[in-house]
């Protein structure tokens, strides 16, 4: 018996899956090997280029699957199918090796690839009944894919729990330390290769769809539809009415929205779009509550979207564009376009992922990408500030008596830009136009402002405006009481940011924090007076901040902090930026 015959007998599903998705499987295997090598301390695989390669390989695998689906849906478009199945994944892998953000920011490509995968078999533009059938096929295929993806993830989790039990048993009963084998090799192989291959084996063929599939009340669509009809729809309508009431309050009080209204509205419209997809089947559309939702939902989003754009524009006008705000605006544009299309009667559920993927692609490729555009506009703000903040333009470098507000604004811009290599270059280019230079090995607001000629008084050799970093060669930070890494936290200048599960506000150097969704009035202040007073020397002293929110302990392990020690270093110490990693005592 040959190998092929043996494989057909032992694992027929794998052989069929290999024949259908062989290129995607190869890319997934290559990604798995790179990750396993890095986890097992293969030094050359821990290089940034290989980490980028792993992300590219995973993205390429998804694009290869999308290419197969496109080819199956359009068998006559052979050249386009070959390009999308083989060339596009290779281009995505190469895109992750581009480190110059002036051309491309690849980190949105995984999301784009998944969105393209969802619509790749349904690219025909039809009218009437054929168009409705395309939408039904889209819903049925993606419902099957999502359901089996959840099963694959659950199976991987069960295997992980079983592996952990086996590893602990071997260690406790026989003293065999097999943790590195199980956790650095077995689990990654299961999670990154076996689970995706299983998922590929379950992906339905387009020919499996039968007319009337969405008219039948099957268990899974009915269960999902129940959640959409009786949970999501009422909650969304209530939330939309609350935002409408808030809009009326703004119209009466003439007070512009503030806080995290942008993320609140974006969360509303994204959840609404997901609910629209959930209740698409014909048997759901006949329900009275669903009919009411479909008749009024997009009209209900108009007023919240107006609030959204006003709130985001207030932040942009005050502090300029950042990558986060550009993506926030992109989400608002996506929601507004969807509302417009559905209100005028041209709605198509395929547009929900397709528009999102298209907007993300536009904002990822080219000099207008969300990272480079933010850096460019912040650099222009810095340039304008240097020119207009009382500087003597006849001097080289320009000198001037800057106000405290102008210094704080410049410091916030510089600290934001110097957080990346491209931003550091942008600051040097702006200042170079005025003949301002400084030590090529140093970056940060203090050295830039000092080189610009703005007085930076010191006492006992300490800088008034200081940017201190954690001593990365010093003792490691103890996080045993807060062992769960939550997310990075960056606060620059006067800012209000939602970083779930928390919300931070820094204003006038004071930091307040509370649960995500809290209003400004409900945030608790962090008393950093004693911590700031002990900061001296070349590195941060006690580079962490402990606090408790809603009964949960957190530790913010700092990478850097910038602050003003006051005139003649007499205080009060005023923070201007914090950058670090947030750890929690409980899994979030």
XYZ file of N, CA, C and O in Angstrom, residues 159-184 186-187:
112
model
N -7.539 20.530 24.358
C -6.220 19.897 24.240
C -5.209 20.599 25.132
O -4.365 19.964 25.784
N -5.298 21.921 25.187
C -4.388 22.675 26.053
C -4.567 22.308 27.514
O -3.580 22.117 28.240
N -5.818 22.205 27.950
C -6.068 21.820 29.345
C -5.580 20.399 29.611
O -4.986 20.117 30.668
N -5.816 19.506 28.656
C -5.330 18.141 28.824
C -3.818 18.065 28.851
O -3.227 17.317 29.648
N -3.181 18.853 28.005
C -1.719 18.895 27.984
C -1.171 19.408 29.309
O -0.184 18.872 29.839
N -1.811 20.454 29.837
C -1.366 20.990 31.128
C -1.523 19.940 32.231
O -0.645 19.806 33.100
N -2.626 19.183 32.190
C -2.835 18.143 33.206
C -1.767 17.053 33.088
O -1.232 16.576 34.104
N -1.441 16.656 31.856
C -0.411 15.631 31.654
C 0.950 16.137 32.133
O 1.690 15.427 32.832
N 1.275 17.369 31.779
C 2.586 17.929 32.174
C 2.700 18.002 33.690
O 3.735 17.632 34.262
N 1.636 18.442 34.369
C 1.673 18.535 35.828
C 1.764 17.149 36.467
O 2.455 16.953 37.463
N 1.057 16.181 35.885
C 1.090 14.829 36.435
C 2.481 14.221 36.324
O 2.987 13.602 37.268
N 3.119 14.386 35.161
C 4.473 13.868 34.990
C 5.448 14.518 35.953
O 6.372 13.879 36.475
N 5.233 15.807 36.199
C 6.134 16.523 37.100
C 5.930 16.102 38.547
O 6.897 15.846 39.275
N 4.684 15.997 38.978
C 4.389 15.689 40.376
C 4.661 14.222 40.701
O 5.257 13.889 41.730
N 4.244 13.335 39.799
C 4.330 11.898 40.099
C 5.706 11.310 39.814
O 6.170 10.419 40.545
N 6.369 11.780 38.766
C 7.629 11.163 38.361
C 8.814 12.139 38.347
O 9.929 11.742 38.053
N 8.555 13.397 38.650
C 9.631 14.374 38.657
C 10.156 14.706 37.276
O 11.271 15.222 37.141
N 9.376 14.431 36.229
C 9.805 14.726 34.855
C 9.365 16.132 34.477
O 8.174 16.449 34.486
N 10.331 16.963 34.154
C 10.028 18.345 33.777
C 9.886 18.414 32.255
O 10.861 18.488 31.514
N 8.652 18.367 31.798
C 8.367 18.361 30.356
C 7.659 19.636 29.898
O 7.128 19.698 28.793
N 7.677 20.649 30.765
C 6.949 21.874 30.451
C 7.393 22.526 29.152
O 6.577 22.990 28.359
N 8.712 22.552 28.928
C 9.205 23.214 27.719
C 8.718 22.499 26.463
O 8.355 23.134 25.476
N 8.693 21.163 26.503
C 8.231 20.403 25.335
C 6.753 20.662 25.083
O 6.330 20.947 23.951
N 5.953 20.575 26.149
C 4.512 20.726 25.975
C 4.124 22.157 25.611
O 3.357 22.378 24.670
N 4.646 23.135 26.386
C 4.190 24.515 26.215
C 4.891 25.234 25.070
O 4.318 26.154 24.476
N 6.123 24.863 24.754
C 6.853 25.565 23.696
C 6.798 24.852 22.359
O 7.211 25.423 21.346
N 4.371 21.455 21.735
C 3.118 20.745 21.482
C 1.946 21.712 21.342
O 1.195 21.681 20.350
N 1.766 22.594 22.324
C 0.622 23.500 22.283
C 0.677 24.452 21.087
O -0.350 24.655 20.423
